[in-house]
Protein backbone atom coordinates (compact mmCIF):
# COMPACT_ATOMS: atom_id res chain seq x y z
CA MET A 1 53.54 -63.06 -185.71
CA GLN A 2 54.44 -59.82 -188.44
CA THR A 3 55.36 -56.15 -187.26
CA ARG A 4 53.98 -52.68 -188.27
CA THR A 5 55.41 -49.45 -187.65
CA LEU A 6 52.80 -46.37 -186.82
CA GLY A 7 53.34 -43.83 -189.51
CA SER A 8 56.89 -42.51 -189.56
CA THR A 9 57.50 -41.27 -185.80
CA GLY A 10 55.52 -44.16 -183.89
CA PRO A 11 55.70 -48.00 -182.13
CA ALA A 12 57.02 -50.80 -184.11
CA VAL A 13 53.92 -52.58 -182.77
CA SER A 14 52.03 -56.34 -183.80
CA ALA A 15 50.59 -56.90 -187.42
CA LEU A 16 47.00 -56.96 -186.33
CA GLY A 17 45.65 -55.05 -182.45
CA LEU A 18 43.57 -56.03 -179.54
CA GLY A 19 40.78 -53.97 -179.12
CA ALA A 20 39.70 -54.09 -175.19
CA MET A 21 35.66 -52.59 -175.23
CA GLY A 22 33.82 -55.16 -175.45
CA MET A 23 35.04 -57.13 -172.71
CA SER A 24 33.60 -54.40 -170.57
CA ASP A 25 30.77 -52.59 -172.33
CA ALA A 26 28.25 -51.79 -175.28
CA TYR A 27 27.73 -55.58 -176.95
CA GLY A 28 25.87 -57.46 -173.52
CA ALA A 29 26.51 -59.38 -171.29
CA THR A 30 30.38 -60.37 -170.88
CA ASP A 31 32.65 -62.84 -168.88
CA ARG A 32 35.20 -62.19 -167.01
CA ALA A 33 36.84 -65.12 -166.97
CA GLU A 34 37.53 -65.66 -171.57
CA SER A 35 38.16 -62.17 -171.20
CA THR A 36 40.69 -62.95 -169.36
CA ALA A 37 41.57 -65.88 -170.66
CA THR A 38 41.60 -64.25 -174.89
CA VAL A 39 43.92 -61.24 -173.28
CA HIS A 40 46.66 -63.81 -172.15
CA ALA A 41 46.06 -66.23 -175.66
CA ALA A 42 46.31 -62.52 -177.52
CA LEU A 43 49.61 -62.37 -175.96
CA GLU A 44 51.03 -65.34 -176.43
CA ALA A 45 50.57 -65.18 -179.94
CA GLY A 46 52.27 -62.30 -180.56
CA VAL A 47 49.66 -59.36 -180.44
CA THR A 48 51.69 -56.52 -178.66
CA LEU A 49 48.66 -53.54 -179.23
CA ILE A 50 46.06 -52.95 -176.93
CA ASP A 51 43.40 -51.12 -177.25
CA THR A 52 41.15 -49.15 -174.49
CA GLY A 53 39.66 -46.30 -173.34
CA ASP A 54 38.88 -44.98 -169.91
CA PHE A 55 34.65 -44.26 -170.34
CA TYR A 56 34.89 -47.41 -171.66
CA ALA A 57 32.55 -49.22 -169.04
CA MET A 58 33.14 -45.94 -166.73
CA GLY A 59 36.79 -47.38 -166.42
CA HIS A 60 36.30 -50.88 -165.72
CA ASN A 61 37.76 -51.93 -169.18
CA GLU A 62 41.20 -50.19 -167.38
CA LEU A 63 40.37 -52.69 -164.43
CA PHE A 64 40.64 -55.12 -166.11
CA LEU A 65 43.09 -54.83 -168.20
CA ALA A 66 45.43 -53.57 -165.51
CA GLU A 67 43.91 -58.08 -163.39
CA ALA A 68 44.74 -58.62 -167.00
CA LEU A 69 48.19 -57.54 -167.52
CA ARG A 70 49.28 -57.98 -164.51
CA GLY A 71 53.17 -60.22 -163.99
CA ARG A 72 53.49 -58.83 -167.90
CA ASP A 73 56.32 -57.47 -168.71
CA ARG A 74 55.68 -53.73 -169.28
CA ASP A 75 57.83 -53.87 -172.43
CA SER A 76 56.00 -57.01 -173.94
CA TYR A 77 53.14 -54.83 -175.24
CA ARG A 78 51.11 -51.95 -176.51
CA LEU A 79 48.76 -49.75 -174.15
CA SER A 80 46.71 -47.44 -176.72
CA VAL A 81 44.61 -45.21 -174.88
CA LYS A 82 41.04 -42.41 -175.95
CA PHE A 83 39.96 -40.19 -173.06
CA GLY A 84 37.32 -36.77 -173.54
CA VAL A 85 33.44 -39.17 -173.73
CA LEU A 86 31.38 -37.59 -170.73
CA ARG A 87 29.93 -40.22 -169.66
CA GLY A 88 27.06 -39.92 -166.22
CA PRO A 89 25.82 -42.55 -163.03
CA GLY A 90 23.52 -44.12 -165.27
CA HIS A 91 25.99 -44.46 -168.66
CA GLU A 92 25.13 -41.80 -171.32
CA PHE A 93 26.72 -40.53 -172.90
CA GLY A 94 27.58 -36.39 -172.01
CA GLY A 95 29.94 -34.83 -174.37
CA ILE A 96 33.41 -34.11 -174.96
CA ASP A 97 36.14 -32.23 -173.11
CA GLY A 98 39.42 -31.37 -174.86
CA ARG A 99 40.68 -29.27 -172.04
CA PRO A 100 43.95 -29.42 -170.84
CA GLN A 101 43.09 -29.71 -167.46
CA ALA A 102 40.50 -32.43 -167.96
CA LEU A 103 43.21 -33.98 -170.07
CA LYS A 104 45.50 -34.41 -167.32
CA ASN A 105 42.59 -35.34 -165.03
CA PHE A 106 42.15 -38.55 -167.01
CA LEU A 107 45.03 -39.22 -167.13
CA ALA A 108 46.01 -39.73 -163.75
CA TYR A 109 43.23 -41.64 -163.23
CA SER A 110 43.85 -44.28 -166.29
CA LEU A 111 47.51 -44.64 -164.86
CA THR A 112 46.10 -45.67 -161.87
CA ARG A 113 43.90 -47.53 -162.77
CA LEU A 114 45.75 -49.45 -165.37
CA GLY A 115 48.97 -49.95 -163.19
CA THR A 116 51.52 -48.65 -164.59
CA ASP A 117 53.39 -45.36 -164.81
CA HIS A 118 52.96 -44.56 -169.32
CA ILE A 119 50.62 -44.66 -171.65
CA ASP A 120 52.25 -45.44 -174.92
CA ILE A 121 49.68 -44.16 -177.06
CA TYR A 122 47.50 -41.74 -175.93
CA ARG A 123 44.39 -40.55 -177.69
CA PRO A 124 40.98 -37.59 -177.67
CA ALA A 125 38.54 -39.55 -178.60
CA ARG A 126 36.99 -37.09 -179.98
CA LEU A 127 36.80 -33.69 -181.36
CA ASP A 128 36.22 -30.77 -177.88
CA PRO A 129 34.12 -28.68 -180.56
CA ALA A 130 34.89 -26.08 -178.15
CA VAL A 131 39.63 -26.35 -177.39
CA PRO A 132 40.50 -26.33 -179.93
CA ILE A 133 43.15 -29.11 -180.68
CA GLU A 134 46.46 -27.13 -180.69
CA GLU A 135 45.85 -26.96 -176.87
CA THR A 136 44.96 -30.69 -175.72
CA VAL A 137 48.18 -31.55 -178.34
CA GLY A 138 49.88 -29.54 -176.53
CA ALA A 139 48.67 -30.57 -173.52
CA ILE A 140 49.07 -33.86 -174.11
CA LYS A 141 53.12 -33.31 -175.24
CA GLU A 142 53.83 -31.97 -171.67
CA MET A 143 52.51 -34.65 -170.61
CA ILE A 144 55.25 -37.30 -173.67
CA ASP A 145 57.61 -34.67 -172.28
CA ALA A 146 56.79 -34.92 -168.74
CA GLY A 147 57.74 -39.36 -169.86
CA TYR A 148 53.87 -39.86 -168.74
CA VAL A 149 53.14 -40.68 -172.13
CA ARG A 150 55.02 -42.29 -175.00
CA HIS A 151 52.87 -41.26 -178.22
CA LEU A 152 50.89 -38.66 -179.72
CA GLY A 153 47.51 -40.34 -180.88
CA LEU A 154 43.96 -38.75 -183.03
CA SER A 155 40.85 -40.87 -182.94
CA GLU A 156 37.53 -40.17 -185.07
CA VAL A 157 38.97 -36.10 -186.94
CA ASP A 158 38.78 -35.22 -190.32
CA ALA A 159 42.54 -34.04 -192.79
CA ALA A 160 42.58 -30.43 -191.22
CA THR A 161 42.72 -30.92 -187.49
CA VAL A 162 44.68 -33.77 -188.73
CA ARG A 163 47.12 -31.47 -189.90
CA ARG A 164 46.84 -29.24 -187.34
CA ALA A 165 47.95 -31.10 -184.56
CA HIS A 166 50.70 -32.80 -186.65
CA ALA A 167 51.84 -29.24 -186.51
CA VAL A 168 51.65 -29.47 -182.23
CA HIS A 169 53.64 -32.43 -182.67
CA PRO A 170 54.22 -35.09 -184.10
CA VAL A 171 51.25 -37.49 -184.73
CA ALA A 172 51.82 -41.69 -184.18
CA ASP A 173 48.84 -42.49 -185.32
CA LEU A 174 45.32 -41.24 -186.15
CA GLN A 175 42.23 -44.23 -184.95
CA PHE A 176 39.55 -44.28 -187.32
CA GLU A 177 36.24 -46.98 -188.10
CA TYR A 178 37.67 -48.68 -191.79
CA SER A 179 36.23 -51.78 -193.18
CA LEU A 180 34.50 -52.57 -196.11
CA ILE A 181 31.18 -50.68 -195.53
CA SER A 182 32.75 -48.14 -194.26
CA ARG A 183 34.88 -46.49 -196.44
CA ALA A 184 34.97 -42.25 -195.85
CA VAL A 185 38.30 -41.80 -194.76
CA GLU A 186 39.86 -42.92 -198.56
CA GLU A 187 38.65 -39.82 -199.74
CA ASP A 188 40.65 -37.30 -197.43
CA ILE A 189 41.76 -38.31 -194.55
CA LEU A 190 44.09 -42.25 -196.11
CA PRO A 191 45.64 -39.16 -198.03
CA THR A 192 46.54 -36.89 -195.58
CA LEU A 193 47.80 -39.28 -193.53
CA ARG A 194 50.50 -40.59 -196.14
CA GLU A 195 51.37 -37.44 -197.50
CA LEU A 196 52.93 -36.61 -193.00
CA GLY A 197 53.70 -40.53 -192.83
CA ILE A 198 50.98 -40.70 -190.20
CA GLY A 199 50.33 -44.19 -189.63
CA MET A 200 46.21 -45.35 -189.29
CA THR A 201 44.82 -48.36 -186.19
CA ALA A 202 42.16 -49.01 -187.95
CA TYR A 203 38.89 -50.05 -185.47
CA GLY A 204 35.67 -52.49 -186.47
CA VAL A 205 36.87 -53.74 -189.58
CA LEU A 206 34.24 -56.33 -189.37
CA SER A 207 31.86 -53.46 -188.57
CA ARG A 208 30.23 -54.90 -185.13
CA GLY A 209 30.33 -58.53 -186.33
CA LEU A 210 28.06 -57.33 -189.64
CA ILE A 211 30.88 -58.40 -191.58
CA SER A 212 32.50 -61.70 -189.61
CA GLY A 213 30.42 -63.89 -191.17
CA HIS A 214 28.26 -65.11 -187.71
CA TRP A 215 25.72 -62.51 -188.02
CA HIS A 216 21.84 -63.38 -188.78
CA SER A 217 18.49 -61.52 -189.43
CA GLY A 218 17.06 -61.02 -186.79
CA TYR A 219 19.36 -62.11 -184.48
CA SER A 220 19.31 -58.77 -181.35
CA GLY A 221 22.67 -59.06 -179.69
CA GLY A 222 20.84 -59.99 -176.59
CA PRO A 223 20.46 -57.02 -173.17
CA GLY A 224 22.46 -54.00 -173.53
CA ASP A 225 24.38 -54.98 -177.25
CA ALA A 226 24.13 -51.67 -178.19
CA ARG A 227 24.08 -52.47 -181.97
CA ALA A 228 20.58 -52.18 -180.59
CA PHE A 229 20.50 -48.62 -182.16
CA SER A 230 22.83 -48.54 -185.21
CA PRO A 231 20.80 -47.97 -188.39
CA ARG A 232 23.06 -50.45 -190.18
CA PHE A 233 21.29 -53.61 -187.97
CA SER A 234 17.48 -52.28 -188.16
CA LYS A 235 14.99 -54.28 -189.46
CA GLU A 236 14.91 -51.79 -192.65
CA ASN A 237 18.97 -52.61 -193.79
CA VAL A 238 20.06 -55.25 -192.24
CA THR A 239 19.22 -57.76 -195.06
CA HIS A 240 20.30 -55.80 -197.46
CA ASN A 241 23.50 -55.13 -195.56
CA LEU A 242 23.75 -58.78 -194.92
CA ALA A 243 23.24 -60.08 -199.09
CA LEU A 244 26.79 -57.86 -199.41
CA VAL A 245 28.49 -60.06 -196.69
CA ASP A 246 27.07 -63.30 -198.34
CA ALA A 247 28.88 -62.36 -201.61
CA LEU A 248 32.06 -61.37 -199.48
CA ARG A 249 31.48 -65.45 -198.19
CA ARG A 250 31.59 -66.62 -202.00
CA VAL A 251 35.01 -64.65 -202.45
CA ALA A 252 35.98 -66.03 -198.93
CA GLU A 253 35.37 -69.62 -200.01
CA ALA A 254 37.62 -68.57 -203.27
CA LYS A 255 40.41 -68.05 -201.07
CA GLU A 256 40.18 -71.19 -198.61
CA CYS A 257 39.38 -68.07 -195.84
CA THR A 258 36.90 -67.05 -193.55
CA VAL A 259 34.53 -64.32 -194.12
CA ALA A 260 35.79 -62.44 -190.79
CA GLN A 261 39.46 -62.82 -192.05
CA LEU A 262 39.11 -62.16 -195.78
CA ALA A 263 37.95 -59.01 -194.19
CA ILE A 264 40.80 -58.40 -191.80
CA ALA A 265 43.50 -58.86 -195.07
CA TRP A 266 40.77 -56.11 -196.86
CA VAL A 267 42.12 -53.66 -193.94
CA ALA A 268 45.69 -54.60 -193.34
CA ALA A 269 46.28 -54.92 -197.90
CA GLN A 270 45.21 -51.22 -197.54
CA GLY A 271 48.72 -49.77 -196.28
CA GLU A 272 51.75 -50.78 -194.51
CA SER A 273 50.95 -48.43 -191.49
CA ILE A 274 47.37 -49.98 -191.29
CA VAL A 275 47.07 -51.58 -188.05
CA PRO A 276 43.07 -53.89 -187.88
CA LEU A 277 41.72 -53.51 -184.33
CA VAL A 278 40.23 -57.02 -184.13
CA GLY A 279 37.73 -56.99 -181.17
CA ALA A 280 37.73 -60.33 -179.84
CA ARG A 281 36.29 -61.67 -177.14
CA THR A 282 36.66 -64.88 -177.08
CA ARG A 283 39.49 -66.53 -177.31
CA GLU A 284 37.46 -68.74 -180.76
CA ARG A 285 36.73 -65.14 -182.35
CA LEU A 286 40.97 -63.92 -181.49
CA ALA A 287 41.62 -67.70 -183.28
CA GLU A 288 39.60 -66.92 -186.40
CA ALA A 289 40.61 -63.61 -186.90
CA LEU A 290 44.79 -64.01 -186.59
CA PRO A 291 45.19 -66.30 -189.78
CA ALA A 292 43.67 -63.71 -191.70
CA LEU A 293 47.27 -61.83 -191.77
CA ASP A 294 48.03 -64.66 -193.87
CA VAL A 295 45.92 -65.18 -196.17
CA ASP A 296 47.35 -62.95 -199.47
CA LEU A 297 45.88 -61.23 -201.93
CA THR A 298 46.15 -60.52 -205.25
CA PRO A 299 44.80 -57.14 -207.63
CA ASP A 300 41.94 -60.02 -208.77
CA ASP A 301 40.82 -60.87 -205.53
CA LEU A 302 41.08 -57.23 -204.30
CA ALA A 303 38.33 -57.03 -207.83
CA GLU A 304 36.42 -58.92 -206.71
CA ILE A 305 36.62 -58.06 -203.35
CA GLU A 306 35.53 -54.47 -204.52
CA LYS A 307 32.62 -56.03 -207.12
CA ALA A 308 31.72 -57.83 -204.03
CA VAL A 309 31.20 -54.82 -201.24
CA PRO A 310 31.33 -51.59 -204.30
CA ARG A 311 32.81 -48.80 -201.44
CA GLY A 312 29.41 -47.10 -200.76
CA ALA A 313 27.17 -50.37 -201.46
CA ALA A 314 26.04 -50.71 -197.83
CA ARG A 315 22.40 -48.78 -195.89
CA GLY A 316 22.37 -47.66 -192.86
CA ASP A 317 25.28 -44.86 -191.06
CA ARG A 318 27.83 -46.62 -188.66
CA TYR A 319 26.20 -44.71 -185.49
CA PRO A 320 23.18 -43.70 -184.52
CA SER A 321 22.39 -39.68 -185.90
CA ALA A 322 22.64 -38.23 -182.15
CA PHE A 323 26.75 -39.47 -182.52
CA MET A 324 27.39 -38.66 -186.88
CA SER A 325 28.32 -35.41 -185.86
CA SER A 326 31.25 -35.60 -183.31
CA LEU A 327 32.85 -37.68 -186.05
CA GLY A 328 34.80 -36.99 -189.08
CA ALA A 329 33.91 -38.41 -191.76
CA GLY A 330 30.72 -39.72 -192.59
CA ASN A 331 29.52 -43.68 -193.67
C-alpha cells in the first residue's frame, strides 16, 4: 500500500482511505457481516485511514467500527471523525452545532462509542453560521493539547474559513467532495490548501456510485437510499450524466482498467497530498477500488479524461437544494 502525508502537519496514511458511512446509513439496506469483512479486508490490504461521523445513523457507525476494529493495534489505523450535524429521532436533520461546549460533549460520546482514548483527525462536518470558526477550532485545539485528539481537520468550508481556522491551529486536511463531476474545489480551495500546506481527503470520488460504471438509468438503489433525492440521479439528469460515464468508459478500456479505477486514479493524480476516500460497502467493491493506485495517468491520459468529462459537464447539484447553502462551494 502506498502512503501519503496529509499536508505539512498531518499524519502519514494509506494513499486510499475507507469511508464507512454507507455501512450504516444513506444507501439503503446494510449487511453487518459483509461490512465487517470489508473493514478487515481493507486493513489487511494496508488501508490505514477510516472515516466516519458521529451522526452516521445516530452513532451506529461508530459502534459498528468499534466492533469491527476490536483487537486491532490502535496504532495501525487512523480514525477521522466528523461532528456537529444534529439529527432527530426520525433521522431528520436539525442543523449544525459548532459550540465549544457541544463539541466536547460530542467528542466524549465518540470516544466512548469507538472504544478509544483518542481520535486521530477531528473535524466539524459543516460550518456553524452562528459560531465563529475560531471558537470551534480553539476548542479542538484544547482537546489536542489534552491528548484526546491528534490533528485538526475541516470539512466543506470555503477558502477564507480555511485561512481563519489555520491561523488558530494548523489544519491537517480539509475533507471535501471531489470527483470528475464535482470540481468546484479547484477554483479557490485547492490553491489555498497548497499554499498553506494542508492536505485533502476527497470523498464522493465516484459521485455516490454515479460514475462507478455500475449505475444504470432506472435503478433506484432501493428503500432508504438517499440518492433518490439527489438532483444528479433524478430522471431529468441521470441519462445525461450516464452518457459522461460512457465516454469515460472508453478511456478506461484503453487503459485496461474499470471506470471506477480510472475515476479514483484521476482524483489521486490531482495532488500528492490528496487522499481519495472510497465508500466501499463490500469486499467486491473494495477489491475493485484498490488497484486504482496502480493506474498511472500520463498527461495524454488526463487530457483524454478531460475531453470525456469536461469540468461542469454534469447536470444537477451534488446535494438537494436545502443542503447546498451549508457547503463551502457549489458543484
